[in-house]
mmCIF file of C-alpha atoms in Angstrom:
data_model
loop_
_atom_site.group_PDB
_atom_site.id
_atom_site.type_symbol
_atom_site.label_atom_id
_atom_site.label_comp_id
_atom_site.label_asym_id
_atom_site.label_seq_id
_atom_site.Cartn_x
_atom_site.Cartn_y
_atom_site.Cartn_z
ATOM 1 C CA UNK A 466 -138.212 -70.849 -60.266
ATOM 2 C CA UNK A 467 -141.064 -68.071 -60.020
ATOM 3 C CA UNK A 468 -144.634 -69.902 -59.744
ATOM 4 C CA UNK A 469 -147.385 -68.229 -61.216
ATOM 5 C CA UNK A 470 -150.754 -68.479 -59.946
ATOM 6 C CA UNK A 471 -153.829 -68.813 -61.944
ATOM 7 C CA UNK A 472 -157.480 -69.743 -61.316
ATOM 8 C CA UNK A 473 -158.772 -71.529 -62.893
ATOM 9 C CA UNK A 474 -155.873 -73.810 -63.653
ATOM 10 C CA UNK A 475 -154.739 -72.896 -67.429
ATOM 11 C CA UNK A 476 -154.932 -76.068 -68.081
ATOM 12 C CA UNK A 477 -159.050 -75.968 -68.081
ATOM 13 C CA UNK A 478 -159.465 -72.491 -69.692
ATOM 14 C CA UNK A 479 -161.238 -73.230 -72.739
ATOM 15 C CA UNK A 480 -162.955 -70.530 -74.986
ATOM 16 C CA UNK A 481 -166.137 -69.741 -73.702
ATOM 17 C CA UNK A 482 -168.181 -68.811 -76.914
ATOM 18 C CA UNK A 483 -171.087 -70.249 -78.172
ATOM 19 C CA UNK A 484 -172.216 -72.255 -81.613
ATOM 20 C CA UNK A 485 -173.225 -69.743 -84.567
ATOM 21 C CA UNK A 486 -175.320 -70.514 -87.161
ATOM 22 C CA UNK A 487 -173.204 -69.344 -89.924
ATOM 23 C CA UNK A 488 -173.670 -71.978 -92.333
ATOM 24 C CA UNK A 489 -175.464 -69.351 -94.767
ATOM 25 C CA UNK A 490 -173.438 -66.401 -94.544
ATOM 26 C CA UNK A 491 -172.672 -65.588 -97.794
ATOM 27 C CA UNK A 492 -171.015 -62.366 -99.526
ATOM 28 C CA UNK A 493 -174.003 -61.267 -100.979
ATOM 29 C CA UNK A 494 -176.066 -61.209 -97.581
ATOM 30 C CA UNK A 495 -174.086 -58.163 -96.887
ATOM 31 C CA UNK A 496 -176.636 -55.507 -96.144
ATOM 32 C CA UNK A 497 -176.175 -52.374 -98.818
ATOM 33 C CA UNK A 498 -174.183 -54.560 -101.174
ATOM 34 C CA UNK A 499 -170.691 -52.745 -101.209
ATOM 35 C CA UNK A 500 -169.242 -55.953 -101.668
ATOM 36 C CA UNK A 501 -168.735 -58.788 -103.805
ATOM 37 C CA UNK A 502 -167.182 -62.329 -103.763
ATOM 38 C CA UNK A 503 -163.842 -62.945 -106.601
ATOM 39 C CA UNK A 504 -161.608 -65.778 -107.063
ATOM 40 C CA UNK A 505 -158.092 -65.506 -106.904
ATOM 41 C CA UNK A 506 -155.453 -67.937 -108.646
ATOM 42 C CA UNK A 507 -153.807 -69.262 -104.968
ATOM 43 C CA UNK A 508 -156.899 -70.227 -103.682
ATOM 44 C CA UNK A 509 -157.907 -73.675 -102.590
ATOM 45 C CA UNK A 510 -161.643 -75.663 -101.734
ATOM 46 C CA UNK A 511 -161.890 -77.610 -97.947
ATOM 47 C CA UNK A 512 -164.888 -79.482 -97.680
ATOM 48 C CA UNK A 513 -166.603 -76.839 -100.720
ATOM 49 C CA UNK A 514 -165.669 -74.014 -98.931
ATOM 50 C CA UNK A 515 -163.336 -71.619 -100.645
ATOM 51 C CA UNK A 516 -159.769 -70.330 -98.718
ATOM 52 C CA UNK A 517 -159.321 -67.884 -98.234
ATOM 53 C CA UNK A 518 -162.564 -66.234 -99.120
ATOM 54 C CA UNK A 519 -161.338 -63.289 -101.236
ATOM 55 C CA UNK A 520 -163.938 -59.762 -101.212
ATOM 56 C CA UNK A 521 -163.240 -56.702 -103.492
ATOM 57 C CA UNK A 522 -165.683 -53.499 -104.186
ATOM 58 C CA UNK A 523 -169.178 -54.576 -105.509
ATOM 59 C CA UNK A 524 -169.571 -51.468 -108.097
ATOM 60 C CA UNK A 525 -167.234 -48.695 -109.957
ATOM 61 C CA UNK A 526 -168.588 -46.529 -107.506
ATOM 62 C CA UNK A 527 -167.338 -48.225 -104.488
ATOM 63 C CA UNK A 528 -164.307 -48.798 -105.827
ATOM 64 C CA UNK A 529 -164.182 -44.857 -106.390
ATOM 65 C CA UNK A 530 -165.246 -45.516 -102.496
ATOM 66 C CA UNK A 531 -163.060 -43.252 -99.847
ATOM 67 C CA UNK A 532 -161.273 -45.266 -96.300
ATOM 68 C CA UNK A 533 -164.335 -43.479 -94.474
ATOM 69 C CA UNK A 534 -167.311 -45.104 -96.826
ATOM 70 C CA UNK A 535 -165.101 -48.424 -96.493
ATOM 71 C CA UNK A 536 -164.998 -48.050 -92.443
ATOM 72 C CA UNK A 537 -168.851 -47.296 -92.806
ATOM 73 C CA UNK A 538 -169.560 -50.171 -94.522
ATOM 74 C CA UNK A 539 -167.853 -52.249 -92.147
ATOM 75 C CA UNK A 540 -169.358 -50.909 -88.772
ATOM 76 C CA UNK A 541 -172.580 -51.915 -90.301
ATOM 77 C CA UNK A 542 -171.270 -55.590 -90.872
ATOM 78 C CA UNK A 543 -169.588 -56.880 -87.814
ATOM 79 C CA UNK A 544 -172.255 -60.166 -87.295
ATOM 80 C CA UNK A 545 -171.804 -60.825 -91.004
ATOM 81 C CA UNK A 546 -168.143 -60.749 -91.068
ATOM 82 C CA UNK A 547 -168.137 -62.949 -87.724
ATOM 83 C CA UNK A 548 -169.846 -65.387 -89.888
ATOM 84 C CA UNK A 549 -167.756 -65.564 -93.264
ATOM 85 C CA UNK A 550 -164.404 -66.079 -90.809
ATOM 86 C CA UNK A 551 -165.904 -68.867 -89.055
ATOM 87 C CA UNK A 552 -167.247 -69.998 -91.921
ATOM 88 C CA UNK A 553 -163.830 -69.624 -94.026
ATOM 89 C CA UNK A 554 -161.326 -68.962 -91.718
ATOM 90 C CA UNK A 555 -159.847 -66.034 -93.549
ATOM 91 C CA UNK A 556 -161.084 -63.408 -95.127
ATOM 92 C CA UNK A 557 -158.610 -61.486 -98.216
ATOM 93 C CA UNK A 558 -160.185 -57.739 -98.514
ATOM 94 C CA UNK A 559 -158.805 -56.647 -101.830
ATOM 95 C CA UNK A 560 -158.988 -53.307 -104.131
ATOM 96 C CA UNK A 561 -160.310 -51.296 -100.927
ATOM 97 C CA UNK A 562 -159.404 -48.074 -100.735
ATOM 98 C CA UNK A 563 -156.486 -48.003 -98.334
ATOM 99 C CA UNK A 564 -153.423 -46.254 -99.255
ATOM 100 C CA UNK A 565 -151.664 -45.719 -95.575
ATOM 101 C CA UNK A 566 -150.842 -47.264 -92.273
ATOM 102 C CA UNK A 567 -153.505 -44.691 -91.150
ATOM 103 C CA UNK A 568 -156.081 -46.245 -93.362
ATOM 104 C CA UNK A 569 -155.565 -49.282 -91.816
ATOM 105 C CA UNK A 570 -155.837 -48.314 -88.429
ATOM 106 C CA UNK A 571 -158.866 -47.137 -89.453
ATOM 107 C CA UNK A 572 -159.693 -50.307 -91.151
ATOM 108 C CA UNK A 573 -159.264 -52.643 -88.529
ATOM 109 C CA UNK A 574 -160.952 -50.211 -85.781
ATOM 110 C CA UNK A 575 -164.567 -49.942 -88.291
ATOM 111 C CA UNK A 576 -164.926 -53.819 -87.744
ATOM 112 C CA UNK A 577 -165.469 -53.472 -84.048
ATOM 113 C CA UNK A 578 -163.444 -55.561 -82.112
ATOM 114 C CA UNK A 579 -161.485 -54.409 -79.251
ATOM 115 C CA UNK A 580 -157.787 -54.380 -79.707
ATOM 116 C CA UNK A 581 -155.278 -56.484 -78.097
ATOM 117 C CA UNK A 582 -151.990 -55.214 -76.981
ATOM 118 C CA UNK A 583 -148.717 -57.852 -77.705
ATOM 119 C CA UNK A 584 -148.133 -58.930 -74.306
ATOM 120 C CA UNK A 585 -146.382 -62.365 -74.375
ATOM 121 C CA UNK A 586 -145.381 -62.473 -78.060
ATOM 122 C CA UNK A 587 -142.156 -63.895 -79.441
ATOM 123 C CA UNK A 588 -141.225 -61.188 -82.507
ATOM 124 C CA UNK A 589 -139.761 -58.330 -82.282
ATOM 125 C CA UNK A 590 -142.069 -55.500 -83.791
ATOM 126 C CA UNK A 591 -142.186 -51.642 -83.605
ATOM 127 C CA UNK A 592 -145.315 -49.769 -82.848
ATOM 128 C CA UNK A 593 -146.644 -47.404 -86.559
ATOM 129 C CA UNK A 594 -149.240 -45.701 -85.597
ATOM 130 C CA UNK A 595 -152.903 -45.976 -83.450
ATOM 131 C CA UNK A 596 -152.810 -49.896 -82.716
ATOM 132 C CA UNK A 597 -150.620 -51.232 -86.264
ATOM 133 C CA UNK A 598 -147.456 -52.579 -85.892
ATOM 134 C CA UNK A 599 -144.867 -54.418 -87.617
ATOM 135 C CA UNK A 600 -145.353 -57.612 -88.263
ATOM 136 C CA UNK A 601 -142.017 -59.604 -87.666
ATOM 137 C CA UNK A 602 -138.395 -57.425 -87.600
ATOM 138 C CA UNK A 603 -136.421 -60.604 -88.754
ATOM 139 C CA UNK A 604 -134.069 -60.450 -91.509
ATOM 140 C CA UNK A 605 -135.730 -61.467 -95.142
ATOM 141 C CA UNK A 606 -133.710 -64.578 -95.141
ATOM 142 C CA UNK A 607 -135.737 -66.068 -92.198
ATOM 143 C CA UNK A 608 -138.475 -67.818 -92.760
ATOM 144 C CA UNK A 609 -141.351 -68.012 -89.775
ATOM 145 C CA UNK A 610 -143.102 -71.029 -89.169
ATOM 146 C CA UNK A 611 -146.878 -72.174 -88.956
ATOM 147 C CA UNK A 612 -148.339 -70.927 -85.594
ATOM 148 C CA UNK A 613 -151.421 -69.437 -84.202
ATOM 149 C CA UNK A 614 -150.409 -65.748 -83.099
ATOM 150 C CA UNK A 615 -149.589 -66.433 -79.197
ATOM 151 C CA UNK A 616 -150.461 -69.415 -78.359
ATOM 152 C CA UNK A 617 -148.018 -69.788 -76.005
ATOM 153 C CA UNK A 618 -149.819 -67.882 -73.496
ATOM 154 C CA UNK A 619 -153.515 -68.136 -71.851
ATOM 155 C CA UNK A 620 -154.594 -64.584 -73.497
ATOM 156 C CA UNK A 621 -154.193 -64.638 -77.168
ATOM 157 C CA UNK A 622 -155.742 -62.509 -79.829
ATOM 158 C CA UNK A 623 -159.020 -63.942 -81.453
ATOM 159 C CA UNK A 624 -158.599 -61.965 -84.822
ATOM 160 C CA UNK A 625 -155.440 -61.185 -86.666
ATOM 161 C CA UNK A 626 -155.353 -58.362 -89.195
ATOM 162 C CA UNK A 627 -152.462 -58.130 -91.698
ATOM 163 C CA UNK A 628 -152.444 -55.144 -94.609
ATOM 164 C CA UNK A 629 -149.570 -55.104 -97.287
ATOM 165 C CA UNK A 630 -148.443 -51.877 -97.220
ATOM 166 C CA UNK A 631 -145.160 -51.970 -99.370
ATOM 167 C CA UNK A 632 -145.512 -55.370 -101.604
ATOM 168 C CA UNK A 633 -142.035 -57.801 -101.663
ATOM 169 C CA UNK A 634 -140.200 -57.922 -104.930
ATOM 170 C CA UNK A 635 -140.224 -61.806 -104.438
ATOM 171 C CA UNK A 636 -141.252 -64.242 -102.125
ATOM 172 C CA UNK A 637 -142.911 -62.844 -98.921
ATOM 173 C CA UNK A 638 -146.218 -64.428 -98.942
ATOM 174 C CA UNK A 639 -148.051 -65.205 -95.499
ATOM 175 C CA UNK A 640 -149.245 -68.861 -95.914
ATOM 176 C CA UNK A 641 -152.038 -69.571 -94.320
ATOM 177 C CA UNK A 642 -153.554 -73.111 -93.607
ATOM 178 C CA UNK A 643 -156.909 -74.414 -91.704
ATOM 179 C CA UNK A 644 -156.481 -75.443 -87.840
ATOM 180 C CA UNK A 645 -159.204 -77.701 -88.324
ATOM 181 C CA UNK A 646 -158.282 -79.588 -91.260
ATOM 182 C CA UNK A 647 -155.026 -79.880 -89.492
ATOM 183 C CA UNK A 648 -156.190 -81.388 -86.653
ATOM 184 C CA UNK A 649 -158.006 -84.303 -88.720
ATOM 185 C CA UNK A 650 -155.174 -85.171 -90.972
ATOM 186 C CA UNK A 651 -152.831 -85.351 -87.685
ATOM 187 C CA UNK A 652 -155.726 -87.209 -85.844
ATOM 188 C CA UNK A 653 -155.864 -90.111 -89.332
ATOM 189 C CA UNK A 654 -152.169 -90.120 -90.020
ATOM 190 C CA UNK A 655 -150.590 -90.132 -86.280
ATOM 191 C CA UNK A 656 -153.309 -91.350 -84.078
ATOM 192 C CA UNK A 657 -151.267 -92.004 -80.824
ATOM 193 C CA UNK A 658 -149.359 -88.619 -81.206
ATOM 194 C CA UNK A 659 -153.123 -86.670 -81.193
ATOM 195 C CA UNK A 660 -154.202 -88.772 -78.347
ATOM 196 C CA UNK A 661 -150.892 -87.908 -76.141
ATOM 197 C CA UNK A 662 -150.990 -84.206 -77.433
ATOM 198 C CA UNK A 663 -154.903 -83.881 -76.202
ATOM 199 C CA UNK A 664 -154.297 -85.447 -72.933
ATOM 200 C CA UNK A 665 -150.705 -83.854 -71.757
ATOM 201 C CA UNK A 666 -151.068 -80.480 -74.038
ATOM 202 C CA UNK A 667 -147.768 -78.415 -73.884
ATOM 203 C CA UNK A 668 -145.173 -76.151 -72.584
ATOM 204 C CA UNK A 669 -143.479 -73.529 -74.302
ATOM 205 C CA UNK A 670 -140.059 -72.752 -72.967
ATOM 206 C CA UNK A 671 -138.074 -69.609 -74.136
ATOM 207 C CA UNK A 672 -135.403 -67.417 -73.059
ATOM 208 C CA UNK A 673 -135.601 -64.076 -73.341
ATOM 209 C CA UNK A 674 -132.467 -61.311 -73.751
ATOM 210 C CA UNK A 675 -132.635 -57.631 -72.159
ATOM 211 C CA UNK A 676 -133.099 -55.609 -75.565
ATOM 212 C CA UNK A 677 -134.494 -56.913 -78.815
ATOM 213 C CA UNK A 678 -132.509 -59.006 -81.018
ATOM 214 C CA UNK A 679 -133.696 -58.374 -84.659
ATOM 215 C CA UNK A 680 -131.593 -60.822 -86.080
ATOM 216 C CA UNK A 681 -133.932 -63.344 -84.294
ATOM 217 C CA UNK A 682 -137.017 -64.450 -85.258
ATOM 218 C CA UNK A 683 -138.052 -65.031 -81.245
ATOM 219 C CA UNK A 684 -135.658 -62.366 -80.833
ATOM 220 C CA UNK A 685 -138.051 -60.124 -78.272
ATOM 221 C CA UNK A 686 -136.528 -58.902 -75.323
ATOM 222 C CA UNK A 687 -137.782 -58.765 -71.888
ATOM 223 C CA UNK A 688 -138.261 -54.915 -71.676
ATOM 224 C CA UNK A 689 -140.564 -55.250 -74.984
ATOM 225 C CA UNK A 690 -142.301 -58.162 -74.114
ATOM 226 C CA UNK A 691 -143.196 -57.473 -70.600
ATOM 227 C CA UNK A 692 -143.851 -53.967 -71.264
ATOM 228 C CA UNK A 693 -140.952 -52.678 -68.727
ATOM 229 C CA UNK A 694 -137.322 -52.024 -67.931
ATOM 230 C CA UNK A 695 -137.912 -52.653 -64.288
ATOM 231 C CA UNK A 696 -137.458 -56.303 -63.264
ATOM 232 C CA UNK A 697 -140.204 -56.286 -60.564
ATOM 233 C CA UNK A 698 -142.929 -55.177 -62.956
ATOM 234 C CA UNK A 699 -141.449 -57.761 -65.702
ATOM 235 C CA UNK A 700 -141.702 -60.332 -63.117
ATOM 236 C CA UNK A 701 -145.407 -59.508 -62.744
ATOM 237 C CA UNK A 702 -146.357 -59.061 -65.834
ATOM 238 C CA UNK A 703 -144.265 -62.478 -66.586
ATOM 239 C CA UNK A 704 -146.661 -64.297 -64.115
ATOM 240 C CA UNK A 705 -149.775 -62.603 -65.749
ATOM 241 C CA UNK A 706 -148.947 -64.598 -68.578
ATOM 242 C CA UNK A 707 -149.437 -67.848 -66.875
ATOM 243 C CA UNK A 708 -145.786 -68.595 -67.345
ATOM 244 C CA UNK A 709 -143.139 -69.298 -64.488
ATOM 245 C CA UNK A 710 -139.443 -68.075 -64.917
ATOM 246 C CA UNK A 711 -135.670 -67.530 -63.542
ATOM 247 C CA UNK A 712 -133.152 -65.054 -64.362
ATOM 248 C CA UNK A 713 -130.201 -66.944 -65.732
ATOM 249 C CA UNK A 714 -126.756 -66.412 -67.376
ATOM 250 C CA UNK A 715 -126.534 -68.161 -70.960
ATOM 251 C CA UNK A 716 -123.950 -68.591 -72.985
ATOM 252 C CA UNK A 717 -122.331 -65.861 -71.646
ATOM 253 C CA UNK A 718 -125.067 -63.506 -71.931
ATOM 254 C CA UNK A 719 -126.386 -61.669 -68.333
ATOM 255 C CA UNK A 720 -130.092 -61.277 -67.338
ATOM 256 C CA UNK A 721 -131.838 -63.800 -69.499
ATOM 257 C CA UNK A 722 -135.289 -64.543 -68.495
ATOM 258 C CA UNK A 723 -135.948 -68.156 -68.651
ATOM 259 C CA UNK A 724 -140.032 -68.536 -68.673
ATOM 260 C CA UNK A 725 -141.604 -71.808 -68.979
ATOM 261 C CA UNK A 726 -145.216 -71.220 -69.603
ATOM 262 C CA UNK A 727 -148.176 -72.360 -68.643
ATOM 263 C CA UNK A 728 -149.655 -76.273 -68.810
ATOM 264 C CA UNK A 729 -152.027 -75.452 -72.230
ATOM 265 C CA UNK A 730 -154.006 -77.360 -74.359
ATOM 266 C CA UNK A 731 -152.747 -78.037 -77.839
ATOM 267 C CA UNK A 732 -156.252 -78.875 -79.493
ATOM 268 C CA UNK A 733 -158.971 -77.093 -78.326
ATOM 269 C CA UNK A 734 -162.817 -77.220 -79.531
ATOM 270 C CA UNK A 735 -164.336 -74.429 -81.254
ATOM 271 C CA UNK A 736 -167.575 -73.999 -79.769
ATOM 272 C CA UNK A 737 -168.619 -71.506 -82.659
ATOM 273 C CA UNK A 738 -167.943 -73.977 -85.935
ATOM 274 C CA UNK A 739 -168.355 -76.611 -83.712
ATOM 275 C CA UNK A 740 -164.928 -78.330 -84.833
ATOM 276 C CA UNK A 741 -161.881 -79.882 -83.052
ATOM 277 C CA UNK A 742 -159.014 -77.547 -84.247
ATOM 278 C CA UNK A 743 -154.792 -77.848 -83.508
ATOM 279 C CA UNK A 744 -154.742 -74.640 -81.701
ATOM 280 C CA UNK A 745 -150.503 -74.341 -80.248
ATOM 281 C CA UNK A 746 -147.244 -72.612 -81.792
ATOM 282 C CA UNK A 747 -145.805 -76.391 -81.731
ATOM 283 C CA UNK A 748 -143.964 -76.341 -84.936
ATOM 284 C CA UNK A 749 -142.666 -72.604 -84.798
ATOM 285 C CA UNK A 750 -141.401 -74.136 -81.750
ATOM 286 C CA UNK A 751 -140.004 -76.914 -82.678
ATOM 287 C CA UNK A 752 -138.403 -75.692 -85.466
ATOM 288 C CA UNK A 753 -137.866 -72.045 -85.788
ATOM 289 C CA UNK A 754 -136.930 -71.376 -81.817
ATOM 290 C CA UNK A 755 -133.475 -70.852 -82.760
ATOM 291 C CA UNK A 756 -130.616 -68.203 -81.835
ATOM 292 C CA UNK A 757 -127.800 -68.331 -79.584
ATOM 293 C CA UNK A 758 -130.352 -68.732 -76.301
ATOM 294 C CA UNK A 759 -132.467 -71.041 -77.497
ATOM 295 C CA UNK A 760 -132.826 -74.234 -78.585
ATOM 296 C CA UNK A 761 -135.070 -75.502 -80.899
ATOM 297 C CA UNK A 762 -134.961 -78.825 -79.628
ATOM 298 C CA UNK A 763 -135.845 -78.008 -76.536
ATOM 299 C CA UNK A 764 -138.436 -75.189 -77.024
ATOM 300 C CA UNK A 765 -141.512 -77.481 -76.481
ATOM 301 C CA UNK A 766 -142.510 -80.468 -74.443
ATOM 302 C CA UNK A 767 -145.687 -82.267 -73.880
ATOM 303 C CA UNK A 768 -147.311 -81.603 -70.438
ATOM 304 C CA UNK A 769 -146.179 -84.803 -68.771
ATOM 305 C CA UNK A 770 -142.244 -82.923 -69.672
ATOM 306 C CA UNK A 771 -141.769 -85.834 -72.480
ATOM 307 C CA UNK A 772 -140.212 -84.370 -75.578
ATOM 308 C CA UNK A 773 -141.950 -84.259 -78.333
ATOM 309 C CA UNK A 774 -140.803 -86.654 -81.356
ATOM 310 C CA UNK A 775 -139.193 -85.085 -84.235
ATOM 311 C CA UNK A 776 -140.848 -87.668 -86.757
ATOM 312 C CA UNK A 777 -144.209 -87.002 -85.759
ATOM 313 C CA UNK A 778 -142.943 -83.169 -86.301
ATOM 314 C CA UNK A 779 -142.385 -84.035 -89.902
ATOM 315 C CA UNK A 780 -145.387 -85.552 -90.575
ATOM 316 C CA UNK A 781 -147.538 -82.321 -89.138
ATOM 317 C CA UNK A 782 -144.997 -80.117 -91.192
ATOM 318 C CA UNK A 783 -145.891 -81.915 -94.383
ATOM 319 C CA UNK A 784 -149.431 -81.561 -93.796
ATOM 320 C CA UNK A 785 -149.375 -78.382 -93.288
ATOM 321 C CA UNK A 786 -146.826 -78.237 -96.524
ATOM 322 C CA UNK A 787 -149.670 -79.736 -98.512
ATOM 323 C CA UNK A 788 -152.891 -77.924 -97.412
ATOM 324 C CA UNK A 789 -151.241 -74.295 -97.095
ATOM 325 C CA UNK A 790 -152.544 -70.819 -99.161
ATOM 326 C CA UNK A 791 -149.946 -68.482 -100.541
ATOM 327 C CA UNK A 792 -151.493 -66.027 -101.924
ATOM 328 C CA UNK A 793 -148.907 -63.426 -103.438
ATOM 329 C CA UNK A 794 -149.717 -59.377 -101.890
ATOM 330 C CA UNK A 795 -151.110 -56.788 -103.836
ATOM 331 C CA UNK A 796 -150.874 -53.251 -102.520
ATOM 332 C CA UNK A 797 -153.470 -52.304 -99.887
ATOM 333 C CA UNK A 798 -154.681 -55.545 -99.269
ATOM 334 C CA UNK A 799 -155.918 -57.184 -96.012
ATOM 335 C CA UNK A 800 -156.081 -60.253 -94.847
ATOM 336 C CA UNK A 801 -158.352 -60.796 -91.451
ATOM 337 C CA UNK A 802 -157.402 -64.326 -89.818
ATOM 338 C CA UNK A 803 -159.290 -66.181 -87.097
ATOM 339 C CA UNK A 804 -157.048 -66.993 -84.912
ATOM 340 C CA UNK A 805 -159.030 -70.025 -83.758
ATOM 341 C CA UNK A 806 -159.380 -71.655 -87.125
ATOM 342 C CA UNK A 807 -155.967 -70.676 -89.095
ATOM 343 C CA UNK A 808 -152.606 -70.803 -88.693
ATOM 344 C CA UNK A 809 -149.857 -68.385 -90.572
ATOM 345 C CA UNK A 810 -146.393 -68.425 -91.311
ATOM 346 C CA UNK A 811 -143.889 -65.836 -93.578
ATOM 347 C CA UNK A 812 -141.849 -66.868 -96.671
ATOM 348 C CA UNK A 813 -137.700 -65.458 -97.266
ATOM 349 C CA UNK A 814 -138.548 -62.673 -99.265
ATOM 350 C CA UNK A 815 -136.091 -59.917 -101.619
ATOM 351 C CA UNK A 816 -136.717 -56.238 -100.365
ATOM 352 C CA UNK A 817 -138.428 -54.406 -99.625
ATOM 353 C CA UNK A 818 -141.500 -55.290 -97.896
ATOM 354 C CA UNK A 819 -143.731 -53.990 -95.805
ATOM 355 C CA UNK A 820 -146.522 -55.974 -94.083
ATOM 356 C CA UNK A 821 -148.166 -54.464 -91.402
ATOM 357 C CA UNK A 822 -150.320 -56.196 -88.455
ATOM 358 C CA UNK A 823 -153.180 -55.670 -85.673
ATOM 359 C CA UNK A 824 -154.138 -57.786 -83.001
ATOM 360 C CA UNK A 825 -157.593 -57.613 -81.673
ATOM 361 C CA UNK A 826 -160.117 -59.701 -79.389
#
């Protein structure tokens, strides 16, 4: 087995931001006005905060407003929109002018953060255009888990940007659900599972095939994950990752990377809302890292190597069962997720639907 090397020690990376005082950040506070605060039907109250926080054009004009007053208005708005996703988590953008995969680009590069490539992640996903992407190849049938995008590795994206494209006929919604709230309703419920989880963290272990499998869910290949064909460079890049790994033969299937990441946390503290929050992919793990290399069962372990028990898995699924956002997609929407304070998942859907993504720092 390939050692990686990293310093510091995964283990003590941490996120190395600062408190914000965003207590008072409110729609209205946006400078120029363009936009304006609306309720929507799926939406639930944490604490009297509203989730997701929902924002639409402010005037007839602005929603007459072209992709390039819309970009505009955001490059003039980055601190305030930092606040209203700490402050919310998530942040629904709806009746903006965006009628392409172009607009969106366009979208997610006027709110100023620099993009992330996917180097590490699970799905399998095709490239659109500028830095959009697919979101998740897998048949309609599957449904994807709650997980925060890439947790699995030391660099994950801070800020996940998903725009609906081609709305489903049915189904398809993205729940979404609040890390923090999570972490407190784990913390009352199963108090000796938190205190394990925050003082072992995890592993994430995962084989990968050659090419892409996109009747998987995890079904990313080597080549796209690692960014290569050539096994040196994959190996590298591998290690980057903070993972270790061995080329194995599984059920009958040649050149399978086996990677078992690195030791990570599995609650972290936000620094910027100042709350504990149940940062990991453990239940996508746990219970959606299926196919015919993987097991499930064996997908995550606490630090110590321990499994990790499947009745304390059912409690944190029901939680997150209970707390969740489904809000159904309207064409053109977008929904901006921090990473650091919300989780996602994707409902079995009918056809078609297209739901496009961005990753950025």
């Amino acid at each position: 087995m390939q050692e990686a090397s990293l310093e510091p020690p995964s283990w003590k990376l941490n996120w190395n931001t600062e408190p914000i005082d965003y207590k008072d950040a409110t729609v209205s506070s946006v400078s120029g006005g363009w936009a304006r605060q609306v309720d929507i039907p799926e939406q639930k109250v944490f604490n009297g905060l509203v989730f997701p926080l929902t924002i639409s054009p402010s005037t007839t004009s602005n929603e007459n407003a072209t992709i390039e007053d819309t970009v505009r208005n955001l490059e003039n708005s980055h601190e305030w929109l930092d606040k209203l996703l700490i402050k919310h988590g998530a942040v629904l953008f709806r009746g903006f002018p965006l009628l392409s995969p172009l607009d969106f680009d366009k979208f997610v590069s006027g709110c100023g953060y620099p993009h992330l490539p996917y180097l590490g992640g699970a799905a399998v996903r095709h490239v659109v255009v500028g830095n959009v992407f697919t979101t998740n190849d897998s048949p309609p049938e599957v449904v994807i888990p709650f997980h925060h995008e890439m947790a699995q590795v030391v660099k994950h994206p801070n800020h996940l940007f998903f725009h609906c494209d081609v709305p489903p006929t049915s189904g398809g919604e993205t729940p979404i659900v609040l890390s923090w709230l999570v972490h407190d309703l784990v913390a009352e419920r199963i108090p000796d599972f938190m205190a394990k989880l925050e003082k072992e963290g995890v592993r994430y272990i995962r084989n990968l095939p050659k090419e892409d499998d996109p009747l998987s869910a995890i079904g990313r290949g080597w080549k796209s994950t690692y960014l290569s064909e050539d096994k040196s460079e994959v190996e590298k890049n591998c290690l980057k990752t903070g993972a270790t790994f061995e080329w194995q033969t599984i059920n009958g299937e040649e050149d399978v990377l086996h990677t078992v990441s690195a030791l990570l946390p599995a609650v972290r503290f936000d620094n910027r809302s100042g709350r504990k929050v149940f940062f990991n992919s453990m239940i996508i793990a746990f219970t959606g890292w299926q196919d015919k290399i993987n097991d499930r069962r064996k997908a995550i372990v606490f630090g110590d190597g321990t499994p990790i028990p499947s009745s304390d898995i059912e409690v944190i699924v029901n939680i997150l069962d209970e707390n969740k956002v489904a809000f159904k997609w309207h064409k053109g929407d977008v929904v901006v997720i921090d990473n650091k304070l919300a989780m996602h998942a994707r409902n079995f859907f009918t056809p078609p639907r297209v739901i496009l993504a961005s990753l950025t720092l």
